């Protein structure tokens, strides 16, 4: 096998996790290559909603709460830095989400959640149906009340990943197009093309494909794809500047002017096609919440795969000498990206283990 290049660190996968890790390590002075077979941000990292929320998700409330809060703080610190290095606006901004309730039972649940959010220093504002309708007049008058989040932020996930990749390159990082097929030889990454990269540190950030046994020499990890779909609508006006959420269905206008509605969770293997059934269920949820959207025009319908671990939490850490995994971020990978990058950087640069046990790959080895 001819070695085509040599670097300190090879990162397999150019999604948000691979790019965040690449950025950290290149900034610290290491020579780093990201190897991506399809295109930077061409899967979940380029099509996610981009919500940065510590208020819900796997392990919340529970072991993931503190990590989610810290992850959100890291975005506040680092996204402006990445924007300035890359000259790309990530659209990092406060997200004014409102959880609405359609009946008294749902309102009781939202208010009970509000109690624990406040107790965890995740501020909210309790709102009457009238005040929600004043802010968002196109929401159905069937709502009985809700809660507005004051701790939520969001980004454009595609622009964040692109900004991380660009900032990575500006710190000397190299992005290589290629399909990694083997990590069997210690200190080497083998591509389908037959070329090899020599790198003492190799980091697997291949998203849901990490569990598919496509790369020889990586441990068997319980990571699977969970399909999610989002529809973008054109709907003139400035309604839905608040992200309005009714349990799962949500409606939100993004800075691109389009109204995004979502989403679905489906076990469909590696199928990334946008389906008619998901379109119908997303539209039904949105129209239930805001019947006026009936006149909206569908501009884009995307489907992609959340890399999801057996317990729903990320899977991070060293699995062999110089071989690392950073994967399984599921529905929170945009939020956790900087945090996971920090854990990997601590390990690679300082030989320090800062990964909480609930997130450590050792739980599955
Ligand atoms: C509908 C939807 C909405 C979401 N909304 C949010 C949200 O609001 N907030 C949030 O925090 N998260 C959200 N997520 C989750 C988030 O998108 C993912 O957790 C995150 O993008 C995962 O990033 P990744 O880098 O691990 O994987 P990916 O983005 O899948 O990237 C992995 C990359 O590895 C490459 N690759 C794989 N195998 C190889 C190989 N052998 N050789 C070379 N390259 C390879 C792939 O081509 C791919 O580009 C959402 C996800 C979905 C589906």
Coordinates of C-alpha atoms and ligand atoms in Angstrom, one line a residue:
X1 CA 0.0 0.0 0.0
X2 CA 1.5 3.3 -1.0
X3 CA 1.3 6.1 1.6
X4 CA 0.1 9.2 -0.1
X5 CA 0.3 11.6 2.9
X6 CA 1.4 11.8 6.5
X7 CA -0.3 13.9 9.2
X8 CA -0.6 13.9 13.0
X9 CA -4.4 13.2 13.0
X10 CA -6.8 11.7 10.4
X11 CA -10.5 12.4 11.0
X12 CA -12.9 10.1 9.2
X13 CA -16.1 12.0 8.2
X14 CA -16.8 15.7 7.4
X15 CA -20.0 16.2 9.4
X16 CA -20.3 18.6 12.2
X17 CA -18.5 16.3 14.7
X18 CA -15.5 15.7 12.4
X19 CA -15.2 19.3 11.5
X20 CA -15.5 20.6 15.1
X21 CA -12.7 18.1 16.1
X22 CA -10.6 19.0 13.1
X23 CA -10.9 22.7 13.9
X24 CA -9.8 22.2 17.6
X25 CA -6.8 20.1 16.7
X26 CA -5.7 22.1 13.7
X27 CA -5.9 25.3 15.8
X28 CA -3.7 23.7 18.4
X29 CA -1.0 23.3 15.8
X30 CA -1.4 19.6 14.8
X31 CA -1.4 18.6 11.1
X32 CA -4.9 17.2 10.5
X33 CA -6.7 15.7 7.5
X34 CA -10.5 15.2 7.3
X35 CA -11.4 12.4 4.9
X36 CA -15.0 12.7 3.6
X37 CA -16.5 10.5 0.9
X38 CA -19.6 12.6 -0.1
X39 CA -19.1 16.2 0.8
X40 CA -18.8 18.4 3.9
X41 CA -22.2 18.6 5.7
X42 CA -23.9 16.5 3.0
X43 CA -25.9 14.3 5.5
X44 CA -27.5 15.1 8.8
X45 CA -25.1 18.0 9.7
X46 CA -26.3 19.9 6.6
X47 CA -30.0 19.3 7.0
X48 CA -30.6 19.4 10.8
X49 CA -32.8 22.1 12.3
X50 CA -29.9 23.5 14.3
X51 CA -31.6 23.9 17.7
X52 CA -29.3 24.3 20.7
X53 CA -31.6 23.3 23.5
X54 CA -30.7 21.9 26.9
X55 CA -34.3 21.5 27.9
X56 CA -35.1 18.1 26.3
X57 CA -33.5 15.1 24.6
X58 CA -32.1 11.7 25.6
X59 CA -30.7 11.8 29.2
X60 CA -32.5 15.2 30.0
X61 CA -33.4 15.6 32.8
X62 CA -30.6 13.2 33.9
X63 CA -26.9 12.7 33.1
X64 CA -27.0 14.7 29.8
X65 CA -28.4 17.9 31.3
X66 CA -25.1 19.4 32.6
X67 CA -23.3 18.5 29.3
X68 CA -26.1 20.0 27.3
X69 CA -25.9 23.3 29.3
X70 CA -22.2 23.4 28.9
X71 CA -22.5 22.6 25.2
X72 CA -24.8 25.6 24.7
X73 CA -22.3 27.9 26.5
X74 CA -19.6 26.6 24.2
X75 CA -21.6 27.7 21.2
X76 CA -22.0 31.2 22.7
X77 CA -18.2 31.4 23.1
X78 CA -17.0 29.6 19.9
X79 CA -19.5 30.3 17.2
X80 CA -18.5 34.0 17.0
X81 CA -14.8 33.0 16.9
X82 CA -15.5 30.5 14.1
X83 CA -17.5 33.1 12.2
X84 CA -14.6 35.5 12.3
X85 CA -12.0 33.0 11.3
X86 CA -14.2 31.6 8.4
X87 CA -16.0 34.7 7.3
X88 CA -19.2 32.6 7.3
X89 CA -22.3 33.6 9.3
X90 CA -23.5 30.5 11.3
X91 CA -26.8 32.3 12.1
X92 CA -26.1 31.7 15.8
X93 CA -28.9 33.5 17.6
X94 CA -31.4 33.2 20.5
X95 CA -34.4 31.0 19.5
X96 CA -37.7 32.2 20.9
X97 CA -39.4 28.8 21.2
X98 CA -42.9 28.5 22.6
X99 CA -44.2 25.1 23.8
X100 CA -48.0 25.4 23.3
X101 CA -50.7 23.2 24.9
X102 CA -53.9 22.2 23.2
X103 CA -55.7 21.0 26.3
X104 CA -55.5 21.2 30.1
X105 CA -53.7 17.9 30.4
X106 CA -51.0 19.1 28.0
X107 CA -50.8 22.5 29.8
X108 CA -50.3 20.7 33.1
X109 CA -47.4 18.8 31.6
X110 CA -45.8 21.9 30.0
X111 CA -46.1 23.7 33.4
X112 CA -44.6 20.8 35.2
X113 CA -41.6 20.9 32.8
X114 CA -41.4 24.6 33.3
X115 CA -41.0 24.0 37.1
X116 CA -37.9 21.8 36.6
X117 CA -36.5 24.1 33.8
X118 CA -36.6 27.0 36.2
X119 CA -35.1 25.0 39.0
X120 CA -32.2 24.2 36.6
X121 CA -31.6 27.8 35.7
X122 CA -33.2 27.4 32.3
X123 CA -35.5 30.4 32.3
X124 CA -39.0 30.3 30.8
X125 CA -42.0 32.6 30.7
X126 CA -45.5 31.1 31.3
X127 CA -47.9 32.5 28.7
X128 CA -51.7 32.7 28.4
X129 CA -53.3 31.6 25.1
X130 CA -54.2 35.3 24.5
X131 CA -50.6 36.5 24.8
X132 CA -49.3 33.6 22.5
X133 CA -52.0 34.6 19.9
X134 CA -50.9 38.2 20.1
X135 CA -47.3 37.2 19.3
X136 CA -48.3 34.6 16.7
X137 CA -51.8 35.3 15.4
X138 CA -51.8 32.4 12.9
X139 CA -51.5 29.8 15.6
X140 CA -54.8 27.9 16.1
X141 CA -57.1 29.5 18.7
X142 CA -57.5 26.0 20.1
X143 CA -54.4 26.5 22.3
X144 CA -55.0 26.9 26.0
X145 CA -51.6 28.3 27.0
X146 CA -47.9 27.6 26.8
X147 CA -44.3 28.4 27.9
X148 CA -41.7 30.5 26.2
X149 CA -38.0 29.4 26.5
X150 CA -35.4 32.1 27.2
X151 CA -32.5 29.6 27.3
X152 CA -32.7 28.4 23.7
X153 CA -30.3 29.3 20.8
X154 CA -30.1 28.0 17.3
X155 CA -27.7 28.0 14.3
X156 CA -28.0 27.1 10.7
X157 CA -26.4 23.6 10.9
X158 CA -25.1 23.6 7.3
X159 CA -23.5 27.0 7.7
X160 CA -22.0 26.0 11.1
X161 CA -20.5 22.9 9.6
X162 CA -19.2 24.8 6.6
X163 CA -17.8 27.5 8.9
X164 CA -16.0 24.9 11.0
X165 CA -14.6 23.3 7.9
X166 CA -13.4 26.6 6.5
X167 CA -11.9 27.7 9.8
X168 CA -10.2 24.3 10.0
X169 CA -8.6 24.9 6.5
X170 CA -7.5 28.4 7.6
X171 CA -5.6 26.8 10.4
X172 CA -3.8 24.6 7.9
X173 CA -6.2 21.6 7.9
X174 CA -6.6 19.5 4.8
X175 CA -10.0 18.1 3.5
X176 CA -9.5 15.0 1.4
X177 CA -12.2 13.4 -0.7
X178 CA -12.2 9.6 -0.2
X179 CA -14.0 6.6 1.2
X180 CA -12.2 5.1 4.2
X181 CA -12.4 1.3 4.0
X182 CA -9.9 0.2 6.7
X183 CA -8.2 1.2 9.9
X184 CA -6.7 -2.2 10.5
X185 CA -3.1 -1.3 10.1
X186 CA -2.0 0.7 13.2
X187 CA -1.3 4.3 12.4
X188 CA -2.8 4.1 8.9
X189 CA -6.0 5.0 7.1
X190 CA -6.8 3.0 3.9
X191 CA -9.0 4.5 1.3
X192 CA -11.1 2.7 -1.3
X193 CA -8.9 4.3 -4.1
X194 CA -6.0 2.2 -2.7
X195 CA -4.1 5.1 -1.2
X196 CA -3.2 5.3 2.5
X197 CA -2.7 8.1 4.9
X198 CA -0.2 7.7 7.7
X199 CA -1.5 9.2 11.0
X200 CA -0.7 8.1 14.5
X201 CA -4.1 9.4 15.7
X202 CA -7.3 8.4 13.8
X203 CA -10.7 9.5 14.8
X204 CA -13.9 7.9 13.6
X205 CA -16.7 10.5 13.0
X206 CA -18.6 8.7 10.3
X207 CA -22.1 9.3 11.7
X208 CA -24.6 6.5 11.5
X209 CA -22.3 4.5 9.2
X210 CA -20.0 3.8 12.2
X211 CA -22.3 1.0 13.2
X212 CA -22.5 -0.5 9.7
X213 CA -19.3 -2.4 9.7
X214 CA -18.2 -0.7 6.5
X215 CA -14.7 0.2 7.8
X216 CA -12.5 -2.8 8.7
X217 CA -10.8 -2.6 12.0
X218 CA -13.2 -0.4 13.9
X219 CA -15.0 -1.8 17.0
X220 CA -18.6 -3.1 16.7
X221 CA -20.6 -0.1 18.0
X222 CA -24.4 -0.1 18.8
X223 CA -25.0 2.9 16.5
X224 CA -27.9 3.0 14.1
X225 CA -29.5 5.5 11.7
X226 CA -32.8 7.2 12.8
X227 CA -34.4 8.9 9.9
X228 CA -35.8 12.5 10.3
X229 CA -37.4 14.7 7.7
X230 CA -38.0 18.5 7.5
X231 CA -40.1 20.6 5.1
X232 CA -39.3 24.2 4.2
X233 CA -42.2 26.4 3.1
X234 CA -42.4 29.7 1.4
X235 CA -45.1 31.7 3.2
X236 CA -44.8 35.5 2.9
X237 CA -44.9 37.7 6.0
X238 CA -43.2 37.6 9.3
X239 CA -45.3 35.1 11.2
X240 CA -43.5 32.3 13.1
X241 CA -40.6 34.4 14.2
X242 CA -41.1 32.3 17.4
X243 CA -40.6 28.6 17.0
X244 CA -44.0 27.2 17.9
X245 CA -43.9 23.6 19.2
X246 CA -46.8 21.3 19.9
X247 CA -45.1 18.2 21.4
X248 CA -43.3 16.9 18.3
X249 CA -44.6 19.1 15.4
X250 CA -43.0 22.5 15.2
X251 CA -43.2 25.6 12.9
X252 CA -40.4 28.2 12.7
X253 CA -39.3 30.9 10.3
X254 CA -35.5 30.7 9.7
X255 CA -33.3 33.7 8.7
X256 CA -33.5 32.4 5.1
X257 CA -37.2 33.6 5.2
X258 CA -38.5 30.1 4.8
X259 CA -40.9 28.5 7.4
X260 CA -39.5 25.2 8.5
X261 CA -41.8 22.5 9.7
X262 CA -40.9 19.1 11.2
X263 CA -40.2 16.4 12.0
X264 CA -40.2 12.6 12.1
X265 CA -38.3 9.7 13.8
X266 CA -38.2 6.5 11.7
X267 CA -36.2 3.3 11.7
X268 CA -35.7 3.0 8.0
X269 CA -32.1 1.7 7.7
X270 CA -29.9 3.9 5.6
X271 CA -32.7 5.2 3.4
X272 CA -32.3 9.0 3.0
X273 CA -35.1 9.6 0.5
X274 CA -37.8 12.2 1.4
X275 CA -41.1 10.2 1.7
X276 CA -44.7 11.0 0.9
X277 CA -45.8 9.5 4.3
X278 CA -43.4 11.8 6.2
X279 CA -44.5 14.8 4.2
X280 CA -48.2 14.0 5.0
X281 CA -47.6 13.6 8.7
X282 CA -45.4 16.7 9.0
X283 CA -48.0 18.8 7.1
X284 CA -50.8 17.4 9.2
X285 CA -49.0 18.4 12.4
X286 CA -48.2 21.9 11.1
X287 CA -51.8 22.5 9.8
X288 CA -53.2 21.4 13.1
X289 CA -51.1 24.0 14.8
X290 CA -51.5 26.8 12.2
X291 CA -54.3 26.1 9.6
X292 CA -53.3 29.2 7.6
X293 CA -50.2 27.4 6.4
X294 CA -52.6 25.6 3.9
X295 CA -51.7 28.3 1.4
X296 CA -47.9 27.8 1.8
X297 CA -45.7 26.5 -1.0
X298 CA -43.4 23.5 -0.4
X299 CA -39.9 24.7 -1.3
X300 CA -37.7 21.9 0.0
X301 CA -38.2 18.5 1.7
X302 CA -35.1 16.8 3.1
X303 CA -34.5 13.5 4.9
X304 CA -31.4 12.5 6.8
X305 CA -30.1 10.1 9.4
X306 CA -29.4 10.8 13.1
X307 CA -26.5 8.6 14.3
X308 CA -28.2 7.1 17.3
X309 CA -26.6 4.9 20.0
X310 CA -28.3 2.2 22.0
X311 CA -28.9 4.5 25.0
X312 CA -29.3 7.7 22.9
X313 CA -26.2 9.4 24.2
X314 CA -23.0 10.2 22.3
X315 CA -20.2 7.5 22.1
X316 CA -16.8 9.2 22.6
X317 CA -13.3 8.1 23.5
X318 CA -10.2 6.1 22.7
X319 CA -10.8 2.5 21.7
X320 CA -7.2 1.4 20.9
X321 CA -3.8 3.0 20.8
X322 CA -4.4 6.2 18.8
X323 CA -7.8 5.1 17.6
X324 CA -10.8 7.2 18.7
X325 CA -14.5 7.3 18.2
X326 CA -16.7 10.4 18.3
X327 CA -20.1 9.4 17.3
X328 CA -23.8 8.6 18.2
X329 CA -24.9 12.2 19.0
X330 CA -28.4 11.3 17.8
X331 CA -30.8 14.2 17.8
X332 CA -28.3 16.6 19.5
X333 CA -25.2 16.5 17.4
X334 CA -25.2 20.1 16.5
X335 CA -25.6 21.1 20.2
X336 CA -22.9 18.6 21.3
X337 CA -20.4 19.3 18.5
X338 CA -18.0 21.7 20.4
X339 CA -18.3 19.6 23.6
X340 CA -17.3 16.4 21.9
X341 CA -14.5 18.2 20.2
X342 CA -13.2 19.5 23.5
X343 CA -13.3 16.0 25.1
X344 CA -11.3 14.6 22.1
X345 CA -8.8 17.5 22.2
X346 CA -8.3 17.0 25.9
X347 CA -7.5 13.3 25.3
X348 CA -5.3 13.8 22.2
X349 CA -3.4 16.9 23.4
X350 CA -3.2 16.4 27.1
X351 CA -3.8 12.7 27.6
X352 CA -6.6 13.8 29.9
X353 CA -9.9 12.0 30.3
X354 CA -12.7 14.6 30.6
X355 CA -15.4 12.4 29.1
X356 CA -18.3 11.8 31.5
X357 CA -18.8 8.0 32.0
X358 CA -22.3 8.2 30.5
X359 CA -20.8 9.4 27.2
X360 CA -17.7 7.2 27.2
X361 CA -17.2 4.6 24.5
X362 CA -16.0 2.2 27.2
X363 CA -19.7 1.5 28.2
X364 CA -20.1 -0.4 24.9
X365 CA -16.7 -2.2 24.7
Ligands
LIG1 C1 -34.3 16.0 10.9 C2 -33.2 16.2 11.9 C3 -33.1 17.3 12.7 C4 -32.1 17.5 13.6 N1 -32.1 18.6 14.4 C5 -31.1 18.8 15.3 C6 -31.2 20.0 16.1 O1 -32.1 20.8 16.1 N2 -30.1 20.1 17.0 C7 -29.1 19.2 17.1 O2 -28.2 19.4 18.0 N3 -29.1 18.1 16.3 C8 -30.0 17.9 15.4 N4 -30.0 16.8 14.6 C9 -29.0 15.8 14.8 C10 -27.7 16.2 14.1 O3 -28.0 16.5 12.7 C11 -26.7 15.0 14.1 O4 -26.5 14.5 15.4 C12 -25.3 15.4 13.6 O5 -25.4 16.1 12.4 C13 -24.4 14.2 13.5 O6 -23.2 14.7 13.0 P1 -22.1 13.6 12.6 O7 -20.9 14.4 12.1 O8 -21.9 12.6 13.7 O9 -22.7 12.8 11.4 P2 -23.0 13.1 9.8 O10 -23.5 14.5 9.7 O11 -23.8 12.0 9.3 O12 -21.6 13.1 9.2 C14 -20.8 11.9 9.0 C15 -20.0 12.0 7.8 O13 -19.2 10.9 7.6 C16 -19.0 10.6 6.3 N5 -18.6 9.2 6.2 C17 -19.2 8.0 6.6 N6 -18.5 6.9 6.4 C18 -17.4 7.4 5.7 C19 -16.2 6.7 5.2 N7 -16.1 5.3 5.3 N8 -15.3 7.4 4.7 C20 -15.4 8.8 4.6 N9 -16.4 9.5 5.0 C21 -17.4 8.8 5.6 C22 -20.4 10.8 5.7 O14 -20.4 11.0 4.3 C23 -20.9 12.0 6.5 O15 -20.6 13.2 5.8 C24 -31.0 16.6 13.7 C25 -31.0 15.5 12.8 C26 -32.1 15.3 12.0 C27 -32.0 14.1 11.1

